[in-house]
Coordinates of C-alpha atoms and ligand atoms in Angstrom, one line a residue:
M1 CA 79.3 105.5 75.5
P2 CA 78.0 102.3 73.9
K3 CA 78.7 99.0 75.7
L4 CA 82.1 97.9 74.9
P5 CA 81.8 94.1 74.7
H6 CA 79.6 94.7 71.8
L7 CA 82.1 96.8 70.0
R8 CA 84.8 94.3 70.8
F9 CA 82.8 91.7 68.9
L10 CA 82.6 94.0 65.9
W11 CA 86.3 94.4 65.9
L12 CA 86.8 90.7 65.8
A13 CA 84.3 90.2 63.0
A14 CA 86.0 92.9 60.9
I15 CA 89.4 91.4 61.3
L16 CA 88.2 87.9 60.5
G17 CA 86.4 89.3 57.4
M18 CA 89.5 90.9 56.1
V19 CA 91.5 87.8 56.6
L20 CA 89.0 85.7 54.7
L21 CA 88.7 88.2 51.9
G22 CA 92.4 88.2 51.6
F23 CA 92.5 84.5 50.9
G24 CA 89.7 85.0 48.4
Q25 CA 88.2 81.7 47.8
F26 CA 87.8 78.9 50.1
G27 CA 86.0 75.6 50.1
S28 CA 88.0 73.2 48.0
P29 CA 91.3 71.9 49.0
T30 CA 93.8 73.6 46.7
A31 CA 96.9 72.3 45.2
G32 CA 99.9 74.6 45.1
P33 CA 100.3 77.0 42.1
V34 CA 100.7 75.3 38.8
P35 CA 102.3 76.6 35.6
Y36 CA 99.9 78.2 33.1
S37 CA 100.9 75.5 30.6
Q38 CA 99.7 72.8 33.0
F39 CA 96.4 74.7 33.3
Q40 CA 96.2 75.0 29.5
Q41 CA 96.8 71.2 29.2
W42 CA 94.0 70.5 31.7
L43 CA 91.8 72.9 29.8
D44 CA 92.5 71.3 26.5
A45 CA 91.9 67.9 28.0
G46 CA 88.5 69.1 29.3
R47 CA 89.3 68.3 32.9
V48 CA 88.5 71.8 34.3
A49 CA 85.1 72.1 35.9
R50 CA 85.0 75.8 36.9
V51 CA 87.3 78.8 37.4
T52 CA 87.3 82.2 39.0
V53 CA 89.4 84.7 37.1
T54 CA 90.9 87.7 38.6
G55 CA 93.2 90.4 37.2
D56 CA 96.3 88.3 37.6
S57 CA 95.4 84.8 38.7
I58 CA 93.1 81.9 37.9
R59 CA 91.7 79.8 40.6
G60 CA 89.9 76.7 39.6
E61 CA 88.6 73.2 40.2
L62 CA 89.1 70.0 38.3
K63 CA 86.4 67.5 37.5
D64 CA 88.6 64.7 38.7
K65 CA 91.1 64.4 41.5
L66 CA 94.8 65.0 41.1
P67 CA 97.2 62.3 42.4
D68 CA 97.5 64.0 45.8
G69 CA 93.7 63.9 46.2
T70 CA 93.0 67.6 45.6
T71 CA 90.9 69.1 42.9
G72 CA 91.6 72.8 43.3
F73 CA 94.5 74.7 41.7
V74 CA 95.8 78.2 41.2
T75 CA 97.8 79.6 38.4
E76 CA 99.4 82.8 37.4
R77 CA 97.3 84.4 34.6
V78 CA 99.0 84.9 31.2
P79 CA 97.5 87.8 29.1
T80 CA 95.3 85.9 26.7
N81 CA 91.6 86.2 25.9
I82 CA 90.8 83.7 28.6
A83 CA 87.1 84.1 28.5
A84 CA 86.7 82.9 24.9
E85 CA 88.9 79.9 25.6
L86 CA 87.0 79.0 28.7
S87 CA 83.7 79.2 26.8
R88 CA 85.1 77.1 24.0
H89 CA 85.9 74.3 26.5
G90 CA 82.5 74.7 28.3
V91 CA 84.1 75.7 31.6
E92 CA 82.0 77.5 34.1
Y93 CA 83.7 80.8 34.9
S94 CA 83.3 83.9 36.9
G95 CA 85.3 87.0 37.7
A96 CA 86.6 88.3 41.0
P97 CA 88.4 91.4 42.2
A98 CA 92.1 91.3 41.5
V99 CA 94.2 89.6 44.0
G100 CA 95.6 92.5 45.9
A101 CA 92.0 92.4 46.9
F102 CA 93.4 92.2 50.4
S103 CA 95.2 95.6 50.2
Q104 CA 92.2 97.1 48.4
V105 CA 89.9 96.0 51.1
L106 CA 92.2 97.2 53.7
A107 CA 92.4 100.6 52.1
W108 CA 88.7 100.6 52.1
I109 CA 88.0 99.4 55.6
L110 CA 91.0 100.8 57.6
P111 CA 90.2 104.5 57.6
P112 CA 86.8 104.1 59.1
L113 CA 88.2 101.6 61.6
L114 CA 91.0 104.0 62.6
F115 CA 88.4 106.7 62.9
V116 CA 86.3 104.6 65.2
G117 CA 89.4 103.8 67.2
I118 CA 90.3 107.4 67.7
W119 CA 86.8 108.1 68.7
L120 CA 86.9 105.4 71.3
I121 CA 90.1 106.7 72.8
A122 CA 88.8 110.2 72.9
G123 CA 85.6 108.9 74.4
R124 CA 87.4 107.2 77.1
L125 CA 89.5 110.2 78.0
M126 CA 86.5 112.4 78.1
S127 CA 84.0 110.3 79.9
G128 CA 86.1 108.7 82.5
G129 CA 86.8 105.5 80.8
R130 CA 84.0 103.7 82.4
G131 CA 84.5 100.7 80.2
G132 CA 87.5 98.8 81.4
G133 CA 90.2 97.9 78.9
M134 CA 89.4 97.4 75.3
L135 CA 90.5 94.1 73.8
G136 CA 91.5 92.8 77.2
G137 CA 93.2 96.0 78.2
G138 CA 96.1 95.8 75.9
L139 CA 95.3 97.9 73.0
L140 CA 93.6 101.0 74.3
S141 CA 94.4 101.0 78.0
V142 CA 94.7 104.7 78.4
G143 CA 93.1 104.6 81.8
R144 CA 95.6 102.2 83.3
S145 CA 97.7 103.9 85.8
K146 CA 101.1 104.9 84.8
A147 CA 101.8 104.7 88.5
K148 CA 104.2 102.0 89.5
L149 CA 101.2 99.6 89.4
V150 CA 103.5 96.7 89.6
A151 CA 103.4 95.9 93.3
E152 CA 106.8 95.7 95.0
T153 CA 106.7 92.2 96.3
D154 CA 109.9 91.9 98.2
V155 CA 110.1 95.0 100.5
K156 CA 113.2 94.8 102.6
T157 CA 112.4 97.6 105.0
T158 CA 111.4 96.5 108.5
F159 CA 110.5 98.2 111.7
D160 CA 114.1 98.1 112.7
D161 CA 114.9 100.7 110.1
V162 CA 112.4 103.1 111.7
A163 CA 113.3 104.5 115.1
G164 CA 111.9 107.0 117.5
V165 CA 108.3 106.5 116.5
D166 CA 107.4 103.7 118.9
E167 CA 103.8 104.7 119.3
A168 CA 103.2 104.7 115.6
K169 CA 105.0 101.4 115.2
E170 CA 102.9 99.9 118.0
E171 CA 99.7 100.9 116.3
L172 CA 100.8 99.6 113.0
R173 CA 101.8 96.3 114.4
E174 CA 98.2 95.3 114.5
I175 CA 98.0 95.9 110.7
V176 CA 101.0 93.7 110.2
D177 CA 99.4 90.9 112.2
F178 CA 96.2 91.2 110.2
L179 CA 98.1 91.1 106.8
K180 CA 100.1 88.1 107.9
R181 CA 97.0 86.1 109.0
P182 CA 93.9 87.7 107.7
G183 CA 91.9 84.6 108.3
E184 CA 92.6 84.5 112.0
F185 CA 91.3 88.0 112.4
T186 CA 88.1 87.6 110.5
R187 CA 87.4 84.3 112.2
L188 CA 86.1 86.0 115.3
G189 CA 84.6 88.9 113.3
A190 CA 87.3 91.3 114.4
H191 CA 87.2 94.7 112.8
V192 CA 90.3 95.6 111.0
P193 CA 90.9 99.2 109.9
R194 CA 90.5 99.6 106.2
G195 CA 92.5 102.8 106.0
V196 CA 95.2 104.2 108.2
L197 CA 96.4 107.8 107.8
L198 CA 99.9 108.6 108.8
V199 CA 100.0 112.2 109.9
G200 CA 103.2 114.2 110.6
P201 CA 105.6 116.8 109.4
P202 CA 107.8 116.0 106.4
G203 CA 110.8 113.8 107.0
T204 CA 109.5 112.1 110.1
G205 CA 109.5 108.7 108.4
K206 CA 105.9 108.2 107.2
T207 CA 106.9 106.7 103.8
L208 CA 109.5 104.6 105.6
L209 CA 106.9 103.3 108.1
A210 CA 104.5 102.3 105.3
R211 CA 107.2 100.4 103.6
A212 CA 108.2 98.8 106.8
V213 CA 104.6 97.5 107.3
A214 CA 104.8 95.8 104.0
G215 CA 108.2 94.5 104.7
E216 CA 107.2 93.1 108.1
A217 CA 104.0 91.5 106.8
G218 CA 105.8 90.3 103.6
V219 CA 102.9 91.4 101.4
P220 CA 103.0 93.2 98.0
F221 CA 103.3 97.0 98.3
F222 CA 101.6 99.3 95.8
A223 CA 103.2 102.7 96.2
T224 CA 101.5 105.7 94.7
N225 CA 101.4 109.4 95.2
G226 CA 98.3 111.5 95.5
A227 CA 99.6 113.8 92.8
E228 CA 99.7 110.9 90.3
F229 CA 96.0 110.7 90.3
V230 CA 95.4 114.3 89.4
E231 CA 95.2 114.5 85.7
M232 CA 94.3 116.9 83.0
F233 CA 91.4 114.9 81.7
V234 CA 88.4 114.4 83.7
G235 CA 88.0 110.8 84.6
V236 CA 91.5 109.5 84.0
G237 CA 92.4 109.8 87.7
A238 CA 89.3 108.0 88.6
A239 CA 90.1 105.2 86.2
R240 CA 93.5 105.0 87.7
V241 CA 92.1 104.6 91.2
R242 CA 89.8 101.9 90.0
D243 CA 92.6 100.0 88.2
L244 CA 94.8 100.3 91.3
F245 CA 92.2 98.7 93.6
E246 CA 91.4 96.1 91.0
Q247 CA 95.0 95.1 90.9
A248 CA 95.3 95.1 94.7
R249 CA 92.2 92.9 95.1
K250 CA 93.8 90.3 92.9
V251 CA 97.0 90.0 95.0
A252 CA 95.5 90.5 98.5
P253 CA 96.7 90.5 101.2
C254 CA 98.5 93.6 100.2
I255 CA 99.0 97.3 101.0
I256 CA 98.1 100.3 98.9
F257 CA 100.1 103.3 99.9
I258 CA 99.0 106.7 98.8
D259 CA 101.7 109.3 99.7
E260 CA 100.7 112.9 100.0
L261 CA 97.1 112.1 100.1
D262 CA 96.3 115.9 100.4
A263 CA 97.2 116.4 96.7
L264 CA 94.2 114.3 95.9
G265 CA 92.0 114.5 99.0
R266 CA 91.6 118.3 99.4
A267 CA 88.3 119.3 100.7
R268 CA 85.8 119.5 97.9
H269 CA 84.5 122.9 97.2
A270 CA 87.6 124.3 98.8
S271 CA 88.3 126.4 95.8
P272 CA 85.8 128.7 94.2
V273 CA 87.6 128.2 90.9
S274 CA 85.9 125.7 88.6
G275 CA 87.7 122.9 87.0
Q276 CA 87.8 120.8 90.1
D277 CA 85.8 118.2 88.5
E278 CA 88.7 115.9 87.9
K279 CA 89.9 115.9 91.4
E280 CA 86.4 115.5 92.7
Q281 CA 85.7 112.5 90.5
T282 CA 89.0 111.0 91.5
L283 CA 88.3 111.5 95.2
N284 CA 84.8 110.1 94.8
Q285 CA 86.2 107.1 93.1
L286 CA 88.6 106.6 96.0
L287 CA 85.8 106.9 98.5
A288 CA 83.7 104.5 96.5
E289 CA 86.4 101.9 96.3
M290 CA 87.1 102.1 100.0
D291 CA 83.4 101.7 100.8
G292 CA 82.9 99.0 98.3
F293 CA 85.4 96.7 99.9
D294 CA 84.4 93.4 101.3
R295 CA 85.7 93.5 104.9
S296 CA 87.3 90.1 104.5
V297 CA 89.5 91.1 101.6
A298 CA 92.9 91.8 103.2
V299 CA 93.8 95.1 101.4
V300 CA 94.9 97.8 103.8
I301 CA 95.2 101.3 102.5
L302 CA 97.9 103.4 104.1
A303 CA 98.2 107.1 103.3
A304 CA 100.4 109.9 104.4
T305 CA 99.9 113.6 104.8
N306 CA 101.5 116.5 106.5
R307 CA 98.4 118.6 106.1
P308 CA 95.5 116.7 107.6
E309 CA 93.6 119.9 108.2
I310 CA 92.9 120.4 104.5
L311 CA 91.7 116.9 103.8
D312 CA 88.1 116.3 102.9
P313 CA 86.2 115.2 106.0
A314 CA 84.6 112.5 104.0
L315 CA 88.0 110.7 103.8
L316 CA 88.1 110.5 107.6
R317 CA 84.8 108.9 108.1
A318 CA 84.2 105.4 109.5
G319 CA 85.3 102.7 107.1
R320 CA 87.7 104.9 105.3
F321 CA 90.8 106.5 106.9
D322 CA 89.2 106.2 110.3
R323 CA 92.5 105.5 112.0
Q324 CA 95.1 108.2 112.2
V325 CA 98.6 107.5 113.4
L326 CA 100.7 110.5 114.5
V327 CA 104.2 110.3 113.2
D328 CA 105.8 113.2 115.1
R329 CA 109.3 114.7 115.4
P330 CA 111.3 112.4 117.6
E331 CA 112.1 113.1 121.2
K332 CA 115.6 112.9 122.6
Q333 CA 115.7 109.2 123.1
G334 CA 114.1 108.8 119.7
R335 CA 116.8 110.9 118.1
I336 CA 119.4 108.7 119.7
D337 CA 117.8 105.6 118.3
I338 CA 117.5 107.2 114.8
L339 CA 121.1 108.2 115.0
K340 CA 122.0 104.6 115.8
V341 CA 120.1 103.4 112.7
H342 CA 122.0 105.8 110.5
T343 CA 125.4 105.4 111.9
V344 CA 125.7 101.6 111.9
T345 CA 127.5 101.5 108.6
L346 CA 129.7 104.4 109.5
T347 CA 133.1 104.3 111.1
L348 CA 132.8 106.3 114.2
A349 CA 135.6 107.5 116.4
A350 CA 135.6 106.6 120.1
D351 CA 134.7 110.2 121.2
V352 CA 131.3 110.2 119.4
D353 CA 128.5 110.3 121.9
L354 CA 125.1 109.9 120.2
A355 CA 123.2 111.1 123.3
E356 CA 125.1 114.4 123.2
I357 CA 124.4 114.8 119.5
A358 CA 120.7 114.1 120.2
A359 CA 120.8 116.8 122.9
M360 CA 122.0 119.3 120.3
T361 CA 119.3 118.6 117.8
P362 CA 115.8 119.2 119.3
G363 CA 113.3 119.6 116.5
F364 CA 115.3 117.5 114.0
T365 CA 113.3 115.0 112.1
G366 CA 114.4 111.5 111.1
A367 CA 115.3 112.8 107.6
D368 CA 117.3 115.7 109.2
L369 CA 119.2 113.2 111.4
A370 CA 119.9 110.9 108.4
N371 CA 121.2 114.0 106.6
L372 CA 123.3 114.9 109.7
A373 CA 125.0 111.5 109.8
N374 CA 125.9 111.8 106.1
E375 CA 127.1 115.4 106.4
A376 CA 129.4 114.3 109.3
A377 CA 130.8 111.5 107.2
V378 CA 131.4 113.9 104.3
H379 CA 133.1 116.4 106.7
A380 CA 135.4 113.6 108.1
T381 CA 136.3 112.5 104.6
R382 CA 137.2 116.0 103.6
R383 CA 139.6 116.4 106.5
K384 CA 141.0 113.0 105.6
A385 CA 140.3 111.4 109.0
D386 CA 140.3 107.7 109.7
A387 CA 137.0 107.8 111.5
I388 CA 134.1 110.2 112.0
G389 CA 134.6 112.2 115.2
M390 CA 132.5 114.3 117.4
E391 CA 133.9 117.5 115.7
D392 CA 132.4 116.3 112.4
F393 CA 129.0 115.9 114.0
V394 CA 129.2 119.3 115.6
A395 CA 130.2 120.9 112.3
A396 CA 127.3 119.1 110.6
V397 CA 124.8 120.1 113.2
E398 CA 125.8 123.7 112.8
R399 CA 125.4 123.5 109.1
I400 CA 122.0 121.9 109.2
V401 CA 120.8 124.1 112.0
A402 CA 121.7 127.2 110.0
G403 CA 119.6 125.8 107.2
L404 CA 116.7 124.9 109.4
E405 CA 116.7 128.3 111.2
K406 CA 116.0 129.9 107.9
R407 CA 112.9 127.7 107.7
S408 CA 112.3 128.6 111.4
R409 CA 112.3 125.2 112.7
V410 CA 114.9 125.3 115.4
M411 CA 114.3 127.5 118.4
I412 CA 116.8 129.7 120.1
P413 CA 117.1 129.1 123.9
R414 CA 115.0 132.2 124.8
E415 CA 112.2 130.9 122.6
R416 CA 112.4 127.5 124.1
R417 CA 111.9 129.0 127.6
I418 CA 108.8 130.9 126.5
V419 CA 107.4 127.7 124.8
A420 CA 108.1 125.7 128.0
Y421 CA 106.2 128.1 130.2
H422 CA 103.4 128.4 127.6
E423 CA 102.9 124.7 127.4
M424 CA 103.2 124.2 131.2
G425 CA 100.6 126.9 131.5
H426 CA 98.2 124.8 129.4
A427 CA 99.0 121.7 131.4
L428 CA 98.6 123.1 134.9
V429 CA 95.4 125.0 134.0
A430 CA 94.0 121.8 132.5
M431 CA 94.8 119.8 135.6
A432 CA 93.3 122.4 137.9
T433 CA 90.1 123.0 135.9
P434 CA 87.2 120.6 136.6
G435 CA 85.6 119.4 133.3
A436 CA 88.8 119.8 131.2
D437 CA 90.2 116.9 129.3
P438 CA 92.9 115.2 131.4
V439 CA 96.5 115.9 130.2
T440 CA 98.5 113.0 129.0
K441 CA 101.7 114.6 127.7
V442 CA 103.4 118.0 127.4
S443 CA 106.2 118.6 125.0
I444 CA 108.3 121.5 123.6
I445 CA 109.3 119.6 120.5
P446 CA 107.9 121.5 117.6
R447 CA 105.0 119.6 116.2
G448 CA 103.2 119.9 112.9
I449 CA 103.7 123.1 111.0
G450 CA 102.7 125.9 113.3
A451 CA 102.9 124.7 116.8
L452 CA 106.1 125.1 118.7
G453 CA 105.1 122.8 121.5
Y454 CA 102.0 120.9 122.5
T455 CA 100.0 119.7 125.3
L456 CA 98.1 116.5 124.6
S457 CA 94.8 115.9 126.3
R458 CA 93.2 112.5 126.3
P459 CA 92.1 111.9 122.7
T460 CA 88.9 113.8 122.3
E461 CA 86.2 111.3 121.7
D462 CA 83.3 112.1 119.5
R463 CA 81.0 114.1 121.7
F464 CA 77.4 114.6 120.9
L465 CA 76.7 117.1 123.6
M466 CA 79.0 119.6 125.4
G467 CA 77.8 121.5 128.4
R468 CA 78.4 125.2 128.8
S469 CA 80.8 124.5 131.7
E470 CA 82.8 122.1 129.6
L471 CA 83.1 124.7 126.8
E472 CA 84.2 127.3 129.4
A473 CA 86.7 124.8 130.8
K474 CA 88.1 124.3 127.3
L475 CA 88.4 128.1 126.9
T476 CA 90.2 128.4 130.2
V477 CA 92.8 125.7 129.2
L478 CA 93.3 127.4 125.8
M479 CA 94.1 130.6 127.6
G480 CA 96.6 128.9 129.9
G481 CA 99.4 129.4 127.5
R482 CA 99.0 133.1 127.2
A483 CA 98.4 133.4 130.9
A484 CA 101.8 131.8 131.6
E485 CA 103.4 134.2 129.2
I486 CA 101.8 137.1 130.9
L487 CA 103.1 135.9 134.3
I488 CA 106.7 135.4 133.3
G489 CA 106.7 138.7 131.3
P490 CA 107.9 141.0 130.2
D491 CA 106.5 140.4 126.8
I492 CA 103.8 138.2 125.3
S493 CA 104.3 136.3 122.1
T494 CA 102.7 135.2 118.8
G495 CA 102.9 131.6 120.1
A496 CA 99.3 131.9 121.5
A497 CA 97.8 132.8 118.1
D498 CA 96.3 129.4 117.5
D499 CA 95.0 129.0 121.0
I500 CA 93.3 132.4 120.8
A501 CA 91.7 131.6 117.4
R502 CA 90.3 128.3 118.7
A503 CA 89.1 129.9 121.9
T504 CA 87.4 132.6 119.9
D505 CA 85.6 130.0 117.7
I506 CA 84.3 128.3 120.8
A507 CA 83.1 131.6 122.3
R508 CA 81.4 132.7 119.1
G509 CA 79.7 129.3 118.9
M510 CA 78.4 129.7 122.4
V511 CA 76.9 133.0 121.6
L512 CA 75.9 132.7 117.9
R513 CA 74.8 129.1 117.6
Y514 CA 74.1 127.5 121.0
G515 CA 72.2 130.4 122.6
M516 CA 74.3 130.1 125.7
D517 CA 74.6 133.8 126.5
D518 CA 71.9 135.2 128.8
K519 CA 72.1 138.7 127.3
L520 CA 71.7 137.6 123.7
G521 CA 69.2 134.9 124.5
P522 CA 68.4 131.5 122.9
V523 CA 68.7 132.8 119.4
A524 CA 70.6 131.1 116.5
W525 CA 72.2 134.3 115.3
D526 CA 74.3 132.4 112.9
T527 CA 74.0 128.9 111.5
E528 CA 76.8 126.4 110.8
E529 CA 79.2 127.8 108.3
G530 CA 79.4 126.6 104.7
H531 CA 76.6 124.2 104.7
F532 CA 74.1 126.3 103.1
L533 CA 72.7 124.2 100.3
D534 CA 76.2 122.7 100.2
Q535 CA 77.0 125.1 97.5
P536 CA 80.5 125.8 96.3
G537 CA 80.8 129.5 96.1
A538 CA 78.5 130.2 99.0
F539 CA 81.2 132.2 100.6
W540 CA 79.5 135.3 101.5
R541 CA 76.3 135.1 103.5
P542 CA 74.3 138.1 104.5
R543 CA 74.4 138.9 108.2
R544 CA 71.0 138.1 109.7
Y545 CA 71.1 140.5 112.6
S546 CA 71.2 144.2 113.2
E547 CA 74.2 146.5 113.7
Q548 CA 73.2 146.8 117.3
T549 CA 73.2 143.0 117.8
A550 CA 76.5 142.7 116.0
R551 CA 78.1 145.1 118.5
E552 CA 76.6 143.2 121.4
I553 CA 77.9 139.9 120.1
D554 CA 81.4 141.3 119.8
Q555 CA 81.2 142.5 123.4
V556 CA 79.9 139.3 124.8
V557 CA 82.4 137.2 122.9
R558 CA 85.1 139.4 124.2
T559 CA 83.9 139.1 127.8
I560 CA 83.7 135.3 127.6
L561 CA 87.3 135.2 126.4
E562 CA 88.5 137.6 129.0
H563 CA 86.9 135.6 131.8
G564 CA 88.6 132.5 130.5
L565 CA 92.0 134.3 130.6
E566 CA 91.3 135.5 134.1
R567 CA 90.5 132.1 135.3
A568 CA 93.7 130.7 133.8
L569 CA 95.7 133.5 135.4
G570 CA 94.1 132.7 138.7
V571 CA 95.2 129.1 138.5
L572 CA 98.7 129.9 137.5
R573 CA 99.2 132.7 140.1
A574 CA 98.2 130.2 142.8
N575 CA 100.7 127.7 141.4
R576 CA 103.5 130.0 140.4
A577 CA 106.2 127.8 141.9
K578 CA 104.9 124.7 140.2
L579 CA 104.8 126.6 136.9
D580 CA 108.5 127.4 137.3
E581 CA 109.3 123.9 138.4
G582 CA 107.4 122.3 135.5
A583 CA 108.9 124.6 132.9
E584 CA 112.4 123.8 134.1
R585 CA 111.7 120.1 134.0
L586 CA 110.3 120.5 130.5
L587 CA 113.3 122.4 129.3
A588 CA 115.5 119.6 130.5
Q589 CA 113.5 116.7 129.3
E590 CA 111.6 118.2 126.4
T591 CA 108.6 115.9 127.0
L592 CA 106.8 115.1 130.2
T593 CA 104.1 112.5 130.9
A594 CA 101.2 113.3 133.1
E595 CA 102.9 111.8 136.2
Q596 CA 106.0 114.0 135.7
I597 CA 104.0 117.3 135.7
P598 CA 103.9 118.9 139.2
K599 CA 100.3 118.7 140.5
P600 CA 98.6 122.1 140.9
D601 CA 96.4 122.8 143.9
Ligands
LIG701 P1 108.2 111.4 105.3 O1 107.6 110.4 104.3 O2 107.6 111.4 106.6 O3 108.4 112.7 104.7 P2 110.4 109.7 104.8 O4 109.9 108.4 105.3 O5 110.4 109.9 103.4 O6 109.7 110.9 105.5 O7 111.9 109.8 105.4 C1 113.0 110.2 104.6 C2 114.2 109.5 105.1 O8 114.6 110.0 106.4 C3 114.1 108.0 105.3 O9 114.3 107.4 104.1 C4 115.1 107.7 106.4 O10 116.4 107.6 105.9 C5 115.1 109.0 107.2 N1 114.1 108.8 108.4 C6 113.0 109.6 108.6 N2 112.4 109.2 109.7 C7 113.1 108.2 110.2 C8 113.0 107.4 111.4 N3 112.0 107.6 112.2 N4 113.9 106.4 111.6 C9 114.9 106.3 110.8 N5 115.1 107.0 109.7 C10 114.2 107.9 109.4
LIG702 MG1 107.1 110.8 102.4
LIG703 ZN1 99.2 127.1 123.3

């Protein structure tokens, strides 16, 4: 594409030219139109110096000044043989295209101009609109986001509207402080996160939190959705991203919020299907914008996703979304607080006990609870009650649970018991295994999409080296869940699927990549997946070892895993009473901190 400023100049020249042509002559000050008879008189008197004759008018100049000081005149042409007459009076004359010249010229110039215009628009669409807006962005601003680019300046949401996610709020408070007083932060060279990723299941209040940050800080809020950037034409999405950041920089301090980041930030090369160019360009633009920021510009980018695992790793690198805030399903106390938020405007009967309702609703998200309060109100209205009673809430819970069960999000009591033992198994094994990450929290509140409960270890720092004993410790802890299930019997469950997959990955790595097995030796039987020439489509790689070795690998991997399970079983057998005690406590409290977990021997 040619440089646009250049073209812009051409446009202006063309328009100016047309205007001037339209007025035809210029130079002498012209008196208003005069009657033809007046012209004839002047002609006869020999006062006319020169004229320009067109199809239907005569424009001329007098030898002497008129009373108002002008010498020029225009008159409507009367069909006579004007040329002969002019010659007779010795007037200098010339012809000109008929007036209406303007429209003629237009008819002549406009089609090519239109053509050029269409070509420009098409060019922008195809090429990614690398040029900024034409004519100041007004005329041909195809790339400008249709997103609500107008920042919301008066966000009313505050942290008080978000309950039960105290840890997330705590982390975001720092962002609020920064946005309120950016100067103070940068004065000492403090490092403020550029991008914060809110991670959690749908309905837990991620969008709400982002708005609350804007509301608390009192800064403009640019709300967009990842899907809005994904367009048909290659380059349009990228242009939108650029525009968005340009706008944001102008009004900083402010917040850019990208909801459902995964729609835009899926790992590149994730799909073998071509036609990913547009997404890739858009994602690259986003990365470039985040990198290109001056650290002192107070623009914070918040994003939300419920599928962090599919995000392109490049998004999570330092200087981008390097801070992740977990927005999880609320615990019991959290649910009480959320219910409080959503019942303040309702008329509640005296028998309503929010704690009791919270106890009935493990696994509910903030959105579920908001829905619950509303359903209860509807139920009460329908039975024409004066206030919303406990019975309305119970009915509403039943209704919602039935819906959630279909989506398998609420556990029946027997499942809860299995999950409690499973998680307590992980926790006890972790505490008893030297070299394992210390446990900080155990919970049976469903988390994320797949997991029914979770055991949190201290956030895993970036490790450069891991010893064999550490990997073995990890394996043992991962097997702790299944080990607990085996001990309480009589059955084992699908709940350990993810643990087993992760353990298998570790074991395979030990054997295939790190040369940690004595029998198979220090050989890299396999290299890191997917990085071969960084090719999309390099899905299938030839195996680089014999049938014989393949069989040995399988056996060794299996042995490593079995040993892990045995170690875990050993720990739990030795601490059987503590396992029971811990599981019971977990069932009652849903979440235990490290101090509340019984200490294994
Ligand atoms: P997400 O973006 O995580 O999917 P939203 O922020 O859109 O969830 O939440 C939807 C609605 O559910 C909110 O508008 C609010 O009414 C309610 N809600 C969700 N989480 C909370 C919470 N933690 N506290 C209070 N209300 C909540
Ligand atoms: Mg949302
Ligand atoms: Zn597990």
